[in-house]
Coordinates of C-alpha atoms in Angstrom, one line a residue:
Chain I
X3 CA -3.8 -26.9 1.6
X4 CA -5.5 -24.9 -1.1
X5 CA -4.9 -26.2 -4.5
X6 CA -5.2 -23.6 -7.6
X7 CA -3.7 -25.0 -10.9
X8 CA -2.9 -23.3 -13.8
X9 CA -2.8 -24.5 -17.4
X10 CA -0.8 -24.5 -19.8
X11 CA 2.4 -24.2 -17.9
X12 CA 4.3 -22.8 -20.8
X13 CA 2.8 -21.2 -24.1
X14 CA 4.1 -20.0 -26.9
X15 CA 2.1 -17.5 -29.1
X16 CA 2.2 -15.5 -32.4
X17 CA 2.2 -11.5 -32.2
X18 CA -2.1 -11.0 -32.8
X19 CA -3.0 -14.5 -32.1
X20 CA -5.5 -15.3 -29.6
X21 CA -4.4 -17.0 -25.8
X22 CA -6.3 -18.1 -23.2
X23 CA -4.8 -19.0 -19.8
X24 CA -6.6 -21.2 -17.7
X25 CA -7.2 -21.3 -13.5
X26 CA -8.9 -23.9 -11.5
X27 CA -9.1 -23.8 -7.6
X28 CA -11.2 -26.6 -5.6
X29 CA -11.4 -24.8 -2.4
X30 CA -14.5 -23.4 -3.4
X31 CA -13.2 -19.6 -2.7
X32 CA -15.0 -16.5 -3.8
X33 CA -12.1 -14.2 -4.6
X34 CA -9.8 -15.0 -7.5
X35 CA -6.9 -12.8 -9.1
X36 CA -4.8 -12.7 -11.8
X37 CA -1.4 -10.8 -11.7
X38 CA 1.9 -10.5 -14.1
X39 CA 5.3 -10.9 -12.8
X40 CA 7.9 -9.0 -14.5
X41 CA 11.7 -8.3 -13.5
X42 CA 11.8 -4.8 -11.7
X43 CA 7.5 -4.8 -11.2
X44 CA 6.7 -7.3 -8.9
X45 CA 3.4 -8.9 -9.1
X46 CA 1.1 -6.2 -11.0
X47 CA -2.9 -7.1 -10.8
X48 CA -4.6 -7.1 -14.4
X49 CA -8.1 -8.6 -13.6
X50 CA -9.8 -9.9 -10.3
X51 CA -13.1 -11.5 -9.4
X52 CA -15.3 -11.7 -6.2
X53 CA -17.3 -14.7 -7.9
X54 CA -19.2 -16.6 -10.5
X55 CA -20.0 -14.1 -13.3
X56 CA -18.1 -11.4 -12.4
X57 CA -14.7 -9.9 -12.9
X58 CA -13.4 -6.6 -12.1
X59 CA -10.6 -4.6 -13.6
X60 CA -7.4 -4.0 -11.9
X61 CA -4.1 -2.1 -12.2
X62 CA -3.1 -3.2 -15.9
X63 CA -6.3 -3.9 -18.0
X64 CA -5.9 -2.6 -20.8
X65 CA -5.3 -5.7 -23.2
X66 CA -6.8 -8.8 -21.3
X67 CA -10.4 -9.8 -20.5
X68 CA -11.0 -12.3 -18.2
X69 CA -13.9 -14.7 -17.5
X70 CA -15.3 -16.3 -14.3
X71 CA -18.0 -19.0 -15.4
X72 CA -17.8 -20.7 -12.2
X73 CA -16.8 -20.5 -8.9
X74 CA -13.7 -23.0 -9.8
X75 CA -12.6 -21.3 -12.7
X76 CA -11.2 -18.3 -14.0
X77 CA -9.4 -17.1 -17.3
X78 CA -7.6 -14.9 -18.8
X79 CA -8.0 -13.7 -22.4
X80 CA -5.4 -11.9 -24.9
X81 CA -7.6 -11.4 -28.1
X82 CA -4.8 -9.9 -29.6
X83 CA -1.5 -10.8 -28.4
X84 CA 1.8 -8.4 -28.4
X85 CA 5.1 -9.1 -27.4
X86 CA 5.1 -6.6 -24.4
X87 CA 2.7 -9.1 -22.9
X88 CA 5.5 -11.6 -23.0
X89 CA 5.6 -12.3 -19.0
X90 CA 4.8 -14.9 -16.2
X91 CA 1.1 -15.4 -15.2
X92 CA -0.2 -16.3 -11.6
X93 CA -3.5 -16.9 -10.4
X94 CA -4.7 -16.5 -7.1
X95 CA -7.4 -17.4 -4.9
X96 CA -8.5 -16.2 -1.7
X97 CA -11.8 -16.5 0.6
X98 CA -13.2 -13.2 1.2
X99 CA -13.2 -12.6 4.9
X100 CA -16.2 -10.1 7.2
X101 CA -13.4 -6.8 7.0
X102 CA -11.1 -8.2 4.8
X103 CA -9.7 -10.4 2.3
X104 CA -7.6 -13.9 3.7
X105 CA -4.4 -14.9 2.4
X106 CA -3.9 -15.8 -0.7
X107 CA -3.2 -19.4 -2.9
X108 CA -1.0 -19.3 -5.9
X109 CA -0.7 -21.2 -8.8
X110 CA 3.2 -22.4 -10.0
X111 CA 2.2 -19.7 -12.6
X112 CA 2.2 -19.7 -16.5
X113 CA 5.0 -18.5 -18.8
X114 CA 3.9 -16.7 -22.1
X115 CA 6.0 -15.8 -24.8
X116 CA 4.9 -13.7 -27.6
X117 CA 6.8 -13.6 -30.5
Chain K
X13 CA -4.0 4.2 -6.9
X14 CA -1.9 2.0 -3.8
X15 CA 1.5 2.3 -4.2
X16 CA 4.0 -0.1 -2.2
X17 CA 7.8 -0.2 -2.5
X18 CA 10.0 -2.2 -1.0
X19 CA 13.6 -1.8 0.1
X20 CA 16.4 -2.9 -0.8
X21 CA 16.4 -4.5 -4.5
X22 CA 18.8 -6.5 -2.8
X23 CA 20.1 -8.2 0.2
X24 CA 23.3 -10.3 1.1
X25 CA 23.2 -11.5 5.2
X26 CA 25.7 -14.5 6.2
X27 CA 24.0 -17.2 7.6
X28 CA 22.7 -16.7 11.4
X29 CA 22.9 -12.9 11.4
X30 CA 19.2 -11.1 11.4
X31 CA 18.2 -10.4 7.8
X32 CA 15.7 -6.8 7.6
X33 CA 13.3 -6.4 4.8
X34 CA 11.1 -3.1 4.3
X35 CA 7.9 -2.1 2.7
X36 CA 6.4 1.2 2.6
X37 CA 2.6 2.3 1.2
X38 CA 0.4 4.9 0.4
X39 CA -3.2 4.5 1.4
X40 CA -3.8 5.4 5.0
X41 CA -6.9 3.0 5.0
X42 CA -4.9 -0.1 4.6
X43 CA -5.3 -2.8 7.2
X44 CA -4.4 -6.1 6.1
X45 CA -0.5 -6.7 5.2
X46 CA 1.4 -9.9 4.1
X47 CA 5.0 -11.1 3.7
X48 CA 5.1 -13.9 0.6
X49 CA 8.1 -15.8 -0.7
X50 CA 9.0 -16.7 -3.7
X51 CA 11.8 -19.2 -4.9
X52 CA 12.7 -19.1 -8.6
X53 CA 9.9 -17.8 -10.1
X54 CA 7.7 -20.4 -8.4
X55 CA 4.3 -20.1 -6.4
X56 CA 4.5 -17.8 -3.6
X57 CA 4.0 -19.0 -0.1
X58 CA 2.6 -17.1 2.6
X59 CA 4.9 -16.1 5.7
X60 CA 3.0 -14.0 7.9
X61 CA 0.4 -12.1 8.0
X62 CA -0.3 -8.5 10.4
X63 CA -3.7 -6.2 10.7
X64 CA -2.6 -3.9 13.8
X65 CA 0.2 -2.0 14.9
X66 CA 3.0 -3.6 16.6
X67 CA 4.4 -7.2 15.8
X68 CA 3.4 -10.7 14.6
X69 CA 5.9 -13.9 15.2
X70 CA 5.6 -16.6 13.0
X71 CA 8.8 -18.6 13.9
X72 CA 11.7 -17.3 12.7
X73 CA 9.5 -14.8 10.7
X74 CA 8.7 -11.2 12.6
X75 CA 6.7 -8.6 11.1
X76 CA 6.4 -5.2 12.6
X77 CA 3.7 -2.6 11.4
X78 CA 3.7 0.9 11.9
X79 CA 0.2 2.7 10.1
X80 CA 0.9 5.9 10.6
X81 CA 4.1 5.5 9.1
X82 CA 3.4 3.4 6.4
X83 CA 5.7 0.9 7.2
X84 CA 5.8 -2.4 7.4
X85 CA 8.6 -4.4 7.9
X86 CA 10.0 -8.4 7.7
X87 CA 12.6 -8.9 10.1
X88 CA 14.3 -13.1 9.6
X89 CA 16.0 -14.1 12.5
X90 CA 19.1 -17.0 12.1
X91 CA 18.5 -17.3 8.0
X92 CA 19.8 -20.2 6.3
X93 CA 21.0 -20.7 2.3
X94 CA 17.5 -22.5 2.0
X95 CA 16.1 -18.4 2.6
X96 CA 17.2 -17.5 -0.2
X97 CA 14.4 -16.2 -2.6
X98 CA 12.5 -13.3 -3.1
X99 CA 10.1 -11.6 -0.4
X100 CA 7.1 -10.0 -1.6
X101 CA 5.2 -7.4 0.1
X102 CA 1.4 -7.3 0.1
X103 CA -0.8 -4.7 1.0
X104 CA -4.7 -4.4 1.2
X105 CA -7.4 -1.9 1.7
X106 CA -10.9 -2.9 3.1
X107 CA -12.5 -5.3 1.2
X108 CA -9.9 -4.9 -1.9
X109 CA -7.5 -6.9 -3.9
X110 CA -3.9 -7.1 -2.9
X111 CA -1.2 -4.6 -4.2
X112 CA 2.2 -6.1 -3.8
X113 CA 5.8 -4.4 -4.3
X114 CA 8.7 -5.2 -6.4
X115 CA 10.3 -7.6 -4.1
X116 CA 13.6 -8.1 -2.3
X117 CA 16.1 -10.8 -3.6
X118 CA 17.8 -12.5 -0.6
X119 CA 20.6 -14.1 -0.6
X120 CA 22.2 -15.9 2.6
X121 CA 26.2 -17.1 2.7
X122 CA 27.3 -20.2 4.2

C-alpha cells in the first residue's frame, strides 16, 4: 500500500505568519496534489505537480506556493497566513498512467488554524 | 473550469436496503471517474474506479457511468453502520488533476 505522510498533523498559526506543510510519499510516484477540505466544498485543488521541480497551479492559488524538490516530497507554503485559510490539508499522490492519471493515495491530512 | 456536484447532501438507508449516490459534471472530455470514502475527516480510500460507459462491480460497490449524460453514479448494495462516512466523487480529464465534489454524508440505521 502506498504510503504518503503528512507533517505536522495539527498547526497552529498567527494571522501573517509564515506555514509550511509538509508531504512525503515513498512510492516513488510522479504526480502529487494538494487540496483543502472545507464543510460544504469538498476537496478543492490549490497546487499540483507532475514531478521533481515543478508545480502547477490549480483551482484555488491565489495565497499558497508550493515546492517539489524531489520526487518524495512536496510542500505547501502560506507566506502570509489569514484566517480564511483556516482548513484541513490533504496531500495526494498518484502515478501518472499512458491516457490517464491512477488512483490516488492520501495522506490522514493536516489541520491548520489561523488565528 | 470542471464542475462536479453531487447529490444528495445527505443520505439516511436502514441497514440492507440499496443505498444510491450521484455525481454529475461538466466537461465532455472526461474519462476517468472515482468513488472515494471518507470516515471522519480521515484519509480517503478508494472504492472504485470506471473509464467507459456502463458498470464496474467492486463487491458490494457498483458504479454506473453514463458520458453523454454526465452522470455518474455509486450504487451500495446491503450497507452496514460501518458505511457510514462520506463518499467523494472524482472526476478527471485526459492527463489532468482530479476535480472532486462536495460529498454525500451517509448514514446507515441498525
Amino acid at each position: 500500500e502506498a504510503a504518503v505522510t503528512q507533517s505536522p498533523r495539527n498547526k497552529v498559526a498567527v494571522t501573517g505568519g509564515k506555514v509550511t506543510l509538509s508531504c512525503n510519499q515513498t512510492n516513488n510516484h510522479n504526480n502529487m496534489y494538494w487540496y483543502r477540505q472545507d464543510t460544504g466544498h469538498g476537496l478543492r485543488l490549490i497546487h499540483y505537480s507532475y514531478g521533481a521541480g515543478s508545480t502547477e497551479k490549480g483551482d484555488i492559488p491565489d495565497g499558497y506556493k508550493a515546492s517539489r524538490p524531489s520526487q518524495e516530497n512536496f510542500s505547501l507554503i502560506l507566506e502570509l497566513a489569514t484566517p480564511s485559510q483556516t482548513s484541513v490539508y490533504f496531500c495526494a499522490s498518484g502515478r501518472q498512467g499512458l491516457f490517464s492519471n491512477e488512483r490516488l493515495f492520501f495522506g490522514h491530512g493536516t489541520k491548520l488554524s489561523v488565528l | 473550469q470542471q464542475k462536479v456536484q453531487q447529490s444528495p447532501e445527505s443520505l439516511t438507508v436502514s441497514e440492507g436496503a440499496m443505498a444510491s449516490l450521484n455525481c454529475t459534471f461538466s466537461d465532455g472530455t472526461s474519462n476517468n471517474f472515482r468513488w472515494y470514502r471518507q470516515h471522519s475527516a480521515k484519509g480517503l480510500e478508494v472504492l472504485v474506479s470506471i473509464f467507459s460507459d456502463g458498470e464496474k462491480e467492486e463487491g458490494r460497490f457498483t458504479a454506473h457511468l453514463n458520458r453523454a449524460n454526465l452522470h455518474v453514479s455509486l450504487h451500495i448494495r446491503e450497507p452496514q453502520p460501518s458505511d457510514s462516512a462520506v463518499y467523494l466523487c472524482a472526476v478527471s480529464i485526459p492527463n489532468n488533476a482530479p476535480r472532486f465534489g462536495a460529498g454525500t454524508k451517509l448514514s446507515v440505521k441498525p
